[in-house]
């Protein structure tokens, strides 16, 4: 155990975590140079295309007689839960900061997570090879934040590999050796899991105490399930079989279990014969955003169910329950940590499982008090019943930290106040950069807040948010009618005093995305029985008089009259197929 070092890399998006991990793999010769590629630890196609890390990824390296276990973590605020799980499995964290960007919102948020876990922090400044790099200024920011000495901060370029070796030496020197005893009762923490068609659930674990061997009967404390260990091993980054996993090591266990729900992330594995105590797991993550997920083809429901089940296994922040809609049939109400999380989920379903989906307009969870004294939580605008039976509605609020150059402060403050933000205070990182602290309704930052923030600040501002509490709100349900029929999945919950403006924007954007029909289509926004905004989509018209040559004008009139009657008849009974873009139009309003 004296020769084991467990660490992870934490940073804001795009500060070079995955690139630094690539250099480590090259230096320690964990991966042969012919198999080496950029972002090696980002195994999903979506990760490589978007250039972001979505899933945490462990890898074991050997260097100067030491075993180094690294966990590469995501940087986006929607995947913070992946970071918190990685931190529970390691003893130190590399705090990586971009020399051109300086400290950003997720840098601070992830640092606090690491400090809560009492990890050793090793500060590193990356991208010193870039012409815009200002390592001296960024070092000062890190000193102000972490309180370390200047000589403790290592300057590297992960792209060129400059000075990366000294980071490995620093990890060996500063990372505490793992605590634990290989002769004690077995305790292993599950920090991730995945599903293998042939071998069942594979659990990624950090062994705290004891030794796990092939053939051992193990027990999962939280779910009270037992199974036999079919195989154990390490990540290089592919699975490499081993004889056993001992205290202090990070590795995988092939459980052979086919039931996905039996292996929970955060659970403790012990031996069935002499069970140990459960380890402290992770905070349960609460989804922030809810949306309905339905198949375009009704008979794909079973396939969708299995797909969501498998995604849930290695995405513990995903929440789902069955839902039935009169317009869309059977589907699921799913809870996500943010819109990027929803987008990735949708993309993974359509790519990995070939599903054609309809996703309804995302909303937040509201707490509703009814007149008969009941408290209910609603995730769907349709559950908001008659206003006469409701005494109070509460909506979720979040605290947000915006890090920005001070030149953009005024515009950002104006935007946040327009979104109902309450100003808390301002913190200065240095003479040019500030952190603005606000409390704001979650629904206000849900949709285009981040995009607007980036455009106002020329891309320099960064954002982090955390759920705070629920507060009373004056909100109502707005229904959208297309061709005088209510489209259930387009309903949204809006502030009463903004209903007219929001309704106007929605019907206008729907008019642009809905395809024209053979009849005039009315698009309306309504609160209860009252229409607050409306637009008309004109009909497609065929030239019915094209085959007439000469003759009396009454023949022409007759044909046009006939067409008019037909269009009127169609308008009464016509139906409009709503494309997926329409849901996005409502969202982006």
Coordinates of C-alpha atoms in Angstrom, one line a residue:
X1 CA 0.0 0.0 0.0
X2 CA 3.0 2.3 0.5
X3 CA 3.5 2.3 -3.3
X4 CA -0.2 3.1 -4.3
X5 CA -1.3 6.7 -5.1
X6 CA -4.9 7.5 -6.0
X7 CA -5.7 10.9 -7.5
X8 CA -8.1 12.7 -9.9
X9 CA -8.0 15.8 -12.0
X10 CA -10.5 18.6 -11.4
X11 CA -10.9 21.7 -13.6
X12 CA -13.4 23.9 -15.5
X13 CA -14.5 22.8 -19.0
X14 CA -11.7 22.9 -21.6
X15 CA -8.8 23.5 -19.2
X16 CA -7.1 20.4 -20.5
X17 CA -7.9 17.5 -18.1
X18 CA -8.2 14.8 -20.8
X19 CA -5.1 16.1 -22.7
X20 CA -3.0 16.0 -19.4
X21 CA -4.3 12.4 -18.8
X22 CA -3.1 11.5 -22.4
X23 CA 0.4 12.7 -21.5
X24 CA 0.4 10.7 -18.3
X25 CA -0.5 7.6 -20.2
X26 CA 2.3 8.2 -22.7
X27 CA 4.9 9.0 -20.1
X28 CA 4.1 5.9 -18.0
X29 CA 3.9 3.8 -21.2
X30 CA 0.4 2.5 -20.0
X31 CA -0.8 2.6 -23.6
X32 CA 1.4 1.6 -26.6
X33 CA 2.3 4.6 -28.8
X34 CA 0.6 3.0 -31.8
X35 CA -2.7 2.7 -29.9
X36 CA -2.4 6.3 -28.6
X37 CA -5.0 8.9 -29.7
X38 CA -6.2 12.2 -28.5
X39 CA -8.7 12.1 -25.5
X40 CA -8.0 8.5 -25.0
X41 CA -10.1 8.3 -21.9
X42 CA -13.1 9.8 -23.5
X43 CA -14.6 6.6 -24.8
X44 CA -18.0 7.7 -26.1
X45 CA -18.4 9.2 -29.6
X46 CA -20.3 12.1 -28.3
X47 CA -17.5 13.0 -25.9
X48 CA -14.9 13.0 -28.7
X49 CA -17.2 15.0 -31.1
X50 CA -18.1 17.7 -28.5
X51 CA -14.6 17.7 -26.9
X52 CA -16.1 17.3 -23.4
X53 CA -15.9 14.6 -20.8
X54 CA -19.3 13.2 -19.7
X55 CA -18.3 10.1 -17.8
X56 CA -15.6 9.7 -15.2
X57 CA -12.9 7.3 -16.4
X58 CA -10.4 5.4 -14.2
X59 CA -7.0 4.2 -15.4
X60 CA -4.0 2.5 -13.6
X61 CA -0.5 3.6 -14.4
X62 CA 2.9 2.4 -13.2
X63 CA 5.8 4.9 -12.7
X64 CA 9.1 4.5 -10.9
X65 CA 7.9 1.5 -8.9
X66 CA 4.6 3.3 -7.8
X67 CA 1.1 2.4 -8.9
X68 CA -0.8 5.5 -9.8
X69 CA -4.6 5.3 -10.1
X70 CA -6.1 8.3 -12.0
X71 CA -9.7 9.2 -12.4
X72 CA -10.4 11.7 -15.2
X73 CA -13.5 13.8 -14.3
X74 CA -15.9 16.0 -16.3
X75 CA -15.8 19.8 -16.0
X76 CA -19.4 20.8 -16.9
X77 CA -21.7 21.9 -14.2
X78 CA -24.4 19.3 -15.3
X79 CA -22.0 16.5 -14.5
X80 CA -20.8 17.6 -11.1
X81 CA -22.1 14.4 -9.5
X82 CA -19.5 12.5 -11.5
X83 CA -16.8 14.6 -9.9
X84 CA -18.1 14.1 -6.4
X85 CA -18.1 10.3 -6.9
X86 CA -14.5 10.4 -8.1
X87 CA -13.4 12.4 -5.1
X88 CA -14.7 9.8 -2.7
X89 CA -12.4 7.2 -4.3
X90 CA -9.1 9.1 -4.1
X91 CA -6.6 10.8 -1.7
X92 CA -5.5 13.9 -3.8
X93 CA -6.8 16.1 -6.6
X94 CA -4.8 17.9 -9.3
X95 CA -6.4 21.4 -9.6
X96 CA -5.8 22.3 -13.2
X97 CA -6.2 26.0 -14.3
X98 CA -5.8 27.3 -17.9
X99 CA -3.0 30.0 -18.1
X100 CA -5.1 32.0 -20.6
X101 CA -8.5 31.9 -18.8
X102 CA -7.6 31.9 -15.1
X103 CA -9.9 30.6 -12.4
X104 CA -13.5 30.0 -13.5
X105 CA -16.7 29.0 -11.9
X106 CA -16.3 25.2 -12.0
X107 CA -12.7 25.5 -10.8
X108 CA -14.0 27.0 -7.6
X109 CA -17.0 24.7 -7.3
X110 CA -14.9 21.5 -7.8
X111 CA -12.2 22.8 -5.4
X112 CA -14.7 23.2 -2.6
X113 CA -16.0 19.6 -3.3
X114 CA -12.4 18.4 -2.9
X115 CA -11.7 20.4 0.3
X116 CA -14.9 18.9 1.8
X117 CA -13.5 15.4 1.2
X118 CA -10.1 16.5 2.9
X119 CA -8.1 15.8 -0.2
X120 CA -4.6 17.0 -0.8
X121 CA -4.7 19.7 -3.5
X122 CA -1.9 19.9 -6.1
X123 CA -2.2 23.1 -8.1
X124 CA -1.1 23.0 -11.8
X125 CA -1.2 25.8 -14.4
X126 CA -1.7 24.4 -17.9
X127 CA -1.4 25.8 -21.5
X128 CA 1.8 27.8 -20.8
X129 CA 2.8 27.3 -24.5
X130 CA 0.0 29.6 -25.7
X131 CA 0.9 33.2 -26.8
X132 CA -1.9 34.5 -24.6
X133 CA -0.8 32.6 -21.5
X134 CA -0.3 34.7 -18.3
X135 CA 1.1 32.2 -15.8
X136 CA 2.2 34.8 -13.3
X137 CA -1.3 36.4 -13.0
X138 CA -3.0 33.0 -12.9
X139 CA -0.6 31.8 -10.2
X140 CA -1.6 34.8 -8.0
X141 CA -5.3 33.9 -8.5
X142 CA -4.6 30.3 -7.3
X143 CA -2.6 31.6 -4.3
X144 CA -5.5 33.8 -3.3
X145 CA -8.0 30.9 -3.7
X146 CA -6.1 27.9 -2.3
X147 CA -3.6 29.7 0.0
X148 CA -0.6 27.8 -1.2
X149 CA 3.0 29.1 -1.9
X150 CA 4.1 30.1 -5.4
X151 CA 6.7 27.4 -5.6
X152 CA 4.0 24.7 -5.0
X153 CA 2.3 25.5 -8.3
X154 CA 3.6 23.6 -11.3
X155 CA 3.6 25.1 -14.8
X156 CA 2.9 22.6 -17.6
X157 CA 1.8 22.4 -21.2
X158 CA -0.3 19.2 -21.6
X159 CA -0.4 19.6 -25.3
X160 CA 3.4 19.7 -25.9
X161 CA 4.2 17.6 -22.8
X162 CA 6.4 20.2 -21.2
X163 CA 7.1 19.7 -17.5
X164 CA 4.4 16.9 -17.2
X165 CA 6.9 14.5 -15.6
X166 CA 7.3 16.8 -12.6
X167 CA 3.6 16.6 -12.0
X168 CA 3.9 12.8 -11.6
X169 CA 6.8 13.2 -9.2
X170 CA 4.7 15.8 -7.2
X171 CA 1.8 13.3 -7.1
X172 CA 4.0 10.6 -5.6
X173 CA 5.5 13.0 -3.1
X174 CA 2.4 14.8 -1.9
X175 CA -0.5 12.3 -2.3
X176 CA -1.1 10.5 1.1
X177 CA -0.8 6.7 0.8
X178 CA -4.2 5.0 1.1
X179 CA -5.5 4.2 4.6
X180 CA -6.9 0.7 5.2
X181 CA -5.9 -2.8 5.9
X182 CA -5.9 -5.8 3.5
X183 CA -6.5 -8.2 6.4
X184 CA -9.6 -6.5 7.8
X185 CA -13.2 -7.3 6.8
X186 CA -13.9 -6.4 3.1
X187 CA -15.2 -2.8 2.4
X188 CA -15.3 -1.6 -1.1
X189 CA -17.1 1.6 -2.4
X190 CA -18.9 1.4 -5.8
X191 CA -18.2 4.7 -7.6
X192 CA -19.5 3.7 -11.0
X193 CA -20.9 0.7 -12.9
X194 CA -21.7 -0.4 -16.4
X195 CA -23.5 -3.3 -18.1
X196 CA -22.0 -6.0 -20.2
X197 CA -24.3 -8.2 -22.3
X198 CA -22.5 -11.4 -21.4
X199 CA -21.1 -10.8 -17.9
X200 CA -23.9 -8.7 -16.3
X201 CA -23.2 -5.7 -14.2
X202 CA -19.5 -4.6 -13.9
X203 CA -18.9 -2.5 -10.7
X204 CA -16.0 0.0 -10.6
X205 CA -14.8 0.0 -7.0
X206 CA -12.3 1.5 -4.6
X207 CA -11.3 -1.1 -2.0
X208 CA -11.0 0.5 1.4
X209 CA -10.3 -2.6 3.5
X210 CA -9.8 -6.3 2.9
X211 CA -9.0 -8.4 -0.2
X212 CA -11.5 -9.4 -3.0
X213 CA -10.7 -12.5 -5.0
X214 CA -12.4 -14.4 -7.9
X215 CA -15.0 -16.8 -6.5
X216 CA -15.7 -14.8 -3.3
X217 CA -19.4 -14.5 -2.3
X218 CA -20.0 -10.8 -1.9
X219 CA -22.9 -8.8 -0.5
X220 CA -24.2 -5.3 -1.5
X221 CA -25.3 -3.7 1.8
X222 CA -27.9 -1.1 0.5
X223 CA -29.8 -3.5 -1.8
X224 CA -29.2 -6.6 0.4
X225 CA -28.2 -8.7 -2.6
X226 CA -25.5 -11.3 -2.9
X227 CA -23.5 -12.6 -5.9
X228 CA -20.3 -14.4 -6.7
X229 CA -17.2 -12.5 -8.0
X230 CA -16.6 -13.8 -11.6
X231 CA -13.6 -11.6 -12.3
X232 CA -11.6 -8.8 -10.8
X233 CA -9.0 -6.5 -12.4
X234 CA -7.7 -3.0 -13.2
X235 CA -8.2 -0.4 -15.9
X236 CA -5.4 0.1 -18.4
X237 CA -7.8 1.8 -19.5
X238 CA -9.3 -1.4 -21.0
X239 CA -10.1 -4.2 -18.5
X240 CA -7.0 -6.2 -17.4
X241 CA -7.7 -9.3 -15.3
X242 CA -6.0 -9.7 -11.9
X243 CA -6.0 -12.4 -9.2
X244 CA -7.3 -10.1 -6.5
X245 CA -8.0 -6.5 -5.5
X246 CA -6.5 -5.4 -2.2
X247 CA -7.1 -2.5 0.2
X248 CA -6.1 0.9 -1.4
X249 CA -6.6 -0.3 -5.0
X250 CA -9.1 0.9 -7.6
X251 CA -10.4 -1.7 -10.0
X252 CA -13.5 -3.5 -11.4
X253 CA -15.6 -6.5 -10.2
X254 CA -17.6 -8.6 -12.7
X255 CA -20.7 -9.4 -10.6
X256 CA -22.7 -11.6 -13.0
X257 CA -25.9 -9.9 -11.8
X258 CA -28.4 -9.2 -14.6
X259 CA -30.7 -7.0 -12.4
X260 CA -29.4 -3.5 -13.0
X261 CA -31.0 -2.0 -9.9
X262 CA -29.1 -4.4 -7.5
X263 CA -25.7 -2.6 -8.0
X264 CA -26.1 1.0 -6.8
X265 CA -23.5 3.7 -7.2
X266 CA -22.4 4.7 -3.7
X267 CA -23.2 1.3 -2.1
X268 CA -20.6 -0.8 -0.1
X269 CA -19.5 -4.3 -1.1
X270 CA -18.5 -6.7 1.7
X271 CA -18.1 -10.5 2.0
X272 CA -21.3 -12.3 2.5
X273 CA -19.8 -14.5 5.4
X274 CA -18.5 -11.6 7.6
X275 CA -20.1 -8.4 6.4
X276 CA -18.4 -5.1 7.2
X277 CA -20.0 -1.7 8.0
X278 CA -21.4 0.5 5.1
X279 CA -19.1 3.3 4.0
X280 CA -20.4 6.9 3.8
X281 CA -21.8 7.0 0.2
X282 CA -22.6 10.2 -1.7
X283 CA -25.3 12.8 -1.4
X284 CA -28.4 11.7 -3.3
X285 CA -28.5 13.9 -6.4
X286 CA -31.7 15.8 -7.0
X287 CA -32.8 16.2 -10.6
X288 CA -33.4 19.9 -11.5
X289 CA -35.1 19.6 -14.9
X290 CA -38.0 17.3 -15.9
X291 CA -39.1 16.4 -19.4
X292 CA -41.4 13.7 -21.0
X293 CA -39.6 11.2 -23.2
X294 CA -41.8 9.4 -25.8
X295 CA -41.3 7.2 -28.9
X296 CA -42.5 8.5 -32.2
X297 CA -43.5 4.8 -32.9
X298 CA -45.7 3.5 -30.1
X299 CA -44.4 -0.1 -30.4
X300 CA -40.8 1.0 -29.4
X301 CA -41.9 1.5 -25.8
X302 CA -40.3 -1.7 -24.5
X303 CA -37.1 -0.9 -26.3
X304 CA -37.1 2.6 -24.8
X305 CA -37.6 1.2 -21.3
X306 CA -34.6 -1.2 -21.6
X307 CA -32.4 1.6 -23.0
X308 CA -33.3 4.0 -20.2
X309 CA -32.6 1.2 -17.7
X310 CA -29.1 0.7 -19.0
X311 CA -28.3 4.4 -19.2
X312 CA -29.5 4.7 -15.6
X313 CA -26.9 2.2 -14.5
X314 CA -23.9 4.4 -15.1
X315 CA -25.8 7.7 -14.8
X316 CA -27.0 7.8 -11.2
X317 CA -28.4 11.3 -11.5
X318 CA -31.0 10.2 -14.0
X319 CA -34.5 9.9 -12.6
X320 CA -37.4 8.3 -14.4
X321 CA -41.0 7.1 -14.0
X322 CA -43.6 5.9 -16.5
X323 CA -46.0 8.5 -17.9
X324 CA -49.0 8.3 -20.1
X325 CA -50.1 11.1 -22.5
X326 CA -53.3 11.2 -24.6
X327 CA -51.4 12.8 -27.4
X328 CA -48.1 10.8 -27.3
X329 CA -49.0 7.5 -25.8
X330 CA -46.8 5.7 -23.2
X331 CA -43.4 7.1 -22.3
X332 CA -41.4 8.3 -19.3
X333 CA -41.1 11.4 -17.2
X334 CA -37.3 11.9 -16.7
X335 CA -35.4 14.1 -14.4
X336 CA -32.0 15.6 -15.3
X337 CA -29.4 17.9 -13.8
X338 CA -29.6 20.4 -16.6
X339 CA -30.3 20.9 -20.3
X340 CA -26.9 19.5 -21.4
X341 CA -27.6 16.4 -19.4
X342 CA -31.0 16.1 -21.2
X343 CA -29.3 16.7 -24.6
X344 CA -26.7 14.1 -24.1
X345 CA -29.3 11.6 -22.8
X346 CA -31.4 12.2 -25.9
X347 CA -28.4 11.8 -28.2
X348 CA -27.2 8.6 -26.5
X349 CA -30.7 7.1 -26.9
X350 CA -30.9 7.8 -30.6
X351 CA -27.4 6.7 -31.3
X352 CA -26.8 3.7 -29.1
X353 CA -30.3 2.3 -29.2
X354 CA -31.6 3.7 -32.5
X355 CA -34.7 5.3 -31.0
X356 CA -36.8 8.0 -32.7
X357 CA -37.9 10.2 -29.8
X358 CA -40.2 13.1 -28.9
X359 CA -39.0 15.1 -25.9
X360 CA -41.6 17.4 -24.3
X361 CA -40.8 20.9 -23.1
X362 CA -38.6 20.7 -20.0
X363 CA -39.9 22.2 -16.7
X364 CA -38.8 22.3 -13.1
X365 CA -40.5 20.6 -10.1
X366 CA -43.0 22.7 -8.2
X367 CA -44.3 22.1 -4.7
X368 CA -48.1 22.7 -4.5
X369 CA -50.4 23.1 -1.5
X370 CA -54.0 22.2 -2.2
X371 CA -57.1 23.6 -0.5
X372 CA -57.7 20.3 1.3
X373 CA -54.3 20.6 3.0
X374 CA -52.3 18.1 0.8
X375 CA -48.7 18.8 -0.3
X376 CA -47.9 17.5 -3.8
X377 CA -44.8 17.8 -6.0
X378 CA -45.5 18.3 -9.7
X379 CA -43.0 17.7 -12.5
X380 CA -45.5 18.2 -15.4
X381 CA -47.6 21.3 -16.2
X382 CA -50.6 19.0 -16.6
X383 CA -50.6 18.0 -13.0
X384 CA -51.3 21.6 -12.1
X385 CA -55.0 21.4 -11.5
X386 CA -57.8 24.0 -11.3
X387 CA -56.3 27.2 -9.7
X388 CA -59.4 27.3 -7.4
X389 CA -58.1 24.3 -5.5
X390 CA -54.6 25.6 -5.0
X391 CA -53.6 27.7 -2.0
X392 CA -49.9 28.0 -2.7
X393 CA -47.2 27.1 -5.3
X394 CA -43.5 27.1 -4.5
X395 CA -40.7 26.9 -7.1
X396 CA -37.0 26.0 -6.7
X397 CA -34.4 28.7 -6.3
X398 CA -30.7 28.3 -6.9
X399 CA -27.6 30.2 -5.8
X400 CA -25.5 31.2 -8.8
X401 CA -21.8 32.3 -9.0
X402 CA -20.8 34.2 -12.1
X403 CA -17.1 34.8 -12.6
X404 CA -16.5 37.6 -15.1
X405 CA -14.0 40.4 -16.0
X406 CA -15.3 43.5 -14.3
X407 CA -15.9 45.4 -17.6
X408 CA -19.0 43.2 -18.2
X409 CA -20.4 43.5 -14.6
X410 CA -23.0 46.1 -15.4
X411 CA -24.6 44.2 -18.3
X412 CA -24.6 40.9 -16.5
X413 CA -26.2 42.4 -13.4
X414 CA -28.9 44.0 -15.6
X415 CA -29.6 40.6 -17.3
X416 CA -29.8 38.7 -14.0
X417 CA -32.1 41.3 -12.4
X418 CA -34.4 41.0 -15.4
X419 CA -34.6 37.3 -14.8
X420 CA -35.7 37.9 -11.2
X421 CA -32.3 37.5 -9.6
X422 CA -31.6 38.8 -6.1
X423 CA -28.2 40.3 -5.7
X424 CA -26.1 38.9 -2.7
X425 CA -22.6 40.2 -2.9
X426 CA -19.5 40.7 -5.1
X427 CA -16.1 39.1 -4.5
X428 CA -12.8 40.2 -6.2
X429 CA -10.4 37.4 -7.4
X430 CA -7.9 40.1 -8.4
X431 CA -8.2 43.7 -9.6
X432 CA -9.8 42.7 -12.9
X433 CA -12.0 39.7 -12.2
X434 CA -15.0 39.3 -9.9
X435 CA -17.4 36.7 -8.6
X436 CA -21.1 37.8 -8.5
X437 CA -23.3 35.9 -6.1
X438 CA -27.1 35.9 -6.8
X439 CA -30.2 33.9 -5.8
X440 CA -32.5 33.3 -8.8
X441 CA -35.4 31.0 -9.7
X442 CA -34.2 27.8 -11.4
X443 CA -36.7 28.2 -14.2
X444 CA -35.0 31.5 -15.1
X445 CA -31.6 29.9 -15.8
X446 CA -33.0 26.8 -17.4
X447 CA -33.2 27.7 -21.0
X448 CA -31.1 30.4 -22.6
X449 CA -29.5 32.0 -19.6
X450 CA -26.1 30.5 -20.2
X451 CA -26.1 31.4 -23.9
X452 CA -27.1 35.0 -23.1
X453 CA -24.4 35.2 -20.4
X454 CA -21.7 34.1 -22.9
X455 CA -22.8 36.6 -25.5
X456 CA -23.0 39.6 -23.1
X457 CA -19.6 38.8 -21.7
X458 CA -17.9 38.0 -25.1
X459 CA -17.5 34.5 -23.9
X460 CA -15.4 35.4 -20.8
X461 CA -18.0 34.8 -18.0
X462 CA -18.5 31.4 -16.5
X463 CA -21.4 30.1 -14.3
X464 CA -21.9 27.6 -11.5
X465 CA -25.2 26.9 -9.7
X466 CA -26.5 25.0 -6.7
X467 CA -30.0 24.2 -5.5
X468 CA -30.9 26.4 -2.5
X469 CA -34.6 26.0 -1.4
X470 CA -38.3 26.5 -2.5
X471 CA -40.1 29.8 -2.5
X472 CA -43.6 31.0 -3.1
X473 CA -44.3 32.0 -6.8
X474 CA -47.3 33.4 -8.7
X475 CA -47.4 31.0 -11.6
X476 CA -50.1 29.6 -13.9
X477 CA -50.3 26.9 -16.6
X478 CA -50.3 28.1 -20.2
X479 CA -51.8 25.8 -22.8
X480 CA -51.0 26.0 -26.4
X481 CA -53.7 25.2 -29.0
X482 CA -52.9 24.3 -32.6
X483 CA -55.9 24.1 -35.0
X484 CA -58.1 24.6 -31.9
X485 CA -56.8 21.5 -30.3
X486 CA -54.8 21.6 -27.1
X487 CA -51.3 20.1 -27.6
X488 CA -50.7 18.6 -24.2
X489 CA -46.9 18.3 -24.5
X490 CA -46.5 22.0 -25.4
X491 CA -48.1 23.3 -22.1
X492 CA -45.8 25.2 -19.8
X493 CA -45.9 26.9 -16.4
X494 CA -45.3 30.7 -16.6
X495 CA -45.3 33.7 -14.2
X496 CA -48.8 35.3 -14.3
X497 CA -47.4 38.8 -14.9
X498 CA -45.4 37.6 -17.9
X499 CA -48.0 35.4 -19.5
X500 CA -49.0 37.8 -22.2
X501 CA -45.4 38.4 -23.4
X502 CA -44.4 34.8 -23.2
X503 CA -47.6 33.6 -25.0
X504 CA -46.9 36.1 -27.8
X505 CA -43.3 34.9 -28.3
X506 CA -44.4 31.2 -28.3
X507 CA -47.2 31.6 -30.9
X508 CA -44.8 33.7 -33.1
X509 CA -42.0 31.1 -33.0
X510 CA -44.5 28.2 -33.6
X511 CA -45.8 30.0 -36.7
X512 CA -42.3 29.9 -38.1
X513 CA -41.6 26.2 -37.4
X514 CA -45.0 24.5 -38.0
X515 CA -45.4 23.2 -41.6
X516 CA -48.2 24.8 -43.6
X517 CA -51.4 22.7 -44.1
X518 CA -54.2 22.7 -46.7
X519 CA -56.2 24.8 -44.4
X520 CA -55.7 27.9 -42.2
X521 CA -54.2 26.9 -38.8
X522 CA -54.9 28.9 -35.7
X523 CA -52.1 28.9 -33.1
X524 CA -53.2 30.2 -29.7
X525 CA -51.9 30.5 -26.1
X526 CA -54.5 30.2 -23.4
X527 CA -54.7 30.6 -19.6
X528 CA -57.7 28.5 -18.6
X529 CA -60.5 29.6 -21.0
X530 CA -58.9 32.9 -21.8
X531 CA -56.8 33.4 -25.0
X532 CA -53.8 35.6 -24.3
X533 CA -52.1 35.5 -27.7
X534 CA -52.9 34.2 -31.2
X535 CA -51.4 33.8 -34.7
X536 CA -52.8 32.4 -38.0
X537 CA -50.8 30.1 -40.3
X538 CA -52.1 30.7 -43.8
X539 CA -53.2 27.7 -46.0
X540 CA -51.3 26.1 -48.9
X541 CA -53.4 26.9 -52.0
X542 CA -53.6 24.9 -55.2
X543 CA -54.5 26.8 -58.3
X544 CA -57.8 25.1 -59.1
X545 CA -58.5 27.4 -62.1
X546 CA -55.4 26.5 -64.0
X547 CA -57.2 24.1 -66.4
X548 CA -59.9 26.7 -67.5
X549 CA -59.6 28.3 -70.9
X550 CA -61.9 31.1 -71.8
X551 CA -65.7 30.7 -71.2
X552 CA -67.9 32.4 -68.6
X553 CA -66.3 33.8 -65.4
X554 CA -69.0 32.0 -63.3
X555 CA -67.1 28.7 -64.0
X556 CA -64.0 30.2 -62.3
X557 CA -66.1 31.5 -59.4
X558 CA -67.7 28.1 -58.9
X559 CA -64.4 26.3 -58.6
X560 CA -63.0 28.9 -56.2
X561 CA -66.2 28.7 -54.1
X562 CA -65.9 24.9 -54.0
X563 CA -62.2 25.1 -52.9
X564 CA -63.2 27.6 -50.1
X565 CA -65.9 25.2 -48.8
X566 CA -63.4 22.4 -48.8
X567 CA -60.9 24.4 -46.8
X568 CA -63.5 25.4 -44.3
X569 CA -64.5 21.8 -43.9
X570 CA -60.9 20.7 -43.4
X571 CA -60.4 23.5 -40.9
X572 CA -63.1 22.0 -38.7
X573 CA -61.7 18.5 -38.7
X574 CA -58.0 18.9 -39.8
X575 CA -55.2 17.7 -37.5
X576 CA -51.6 19.0 -37.4
X577 CA -48.6 16.8 -36.8
X578 CA -46.3 18.7 -34.4
X579 CA -42.6 18.3 -35.4
X580 CA -39.8 18.1 -32.7
X581 CA -38.6 21.6 -33.7
X582 CA -41.8 23.0 -32.3
X583 CA -40.9 21.8 -28.7
X584 CA -37.5 23.5 -29.1
X585 CA -39.2 26.7 -30.3
X586 CA -41.4 26.8 -27.2
X587 CA -38.3 26.2 -25.1
X588 CA -36.1 28.9 -26.7
X589 CA -38.9 31.4 -26.8

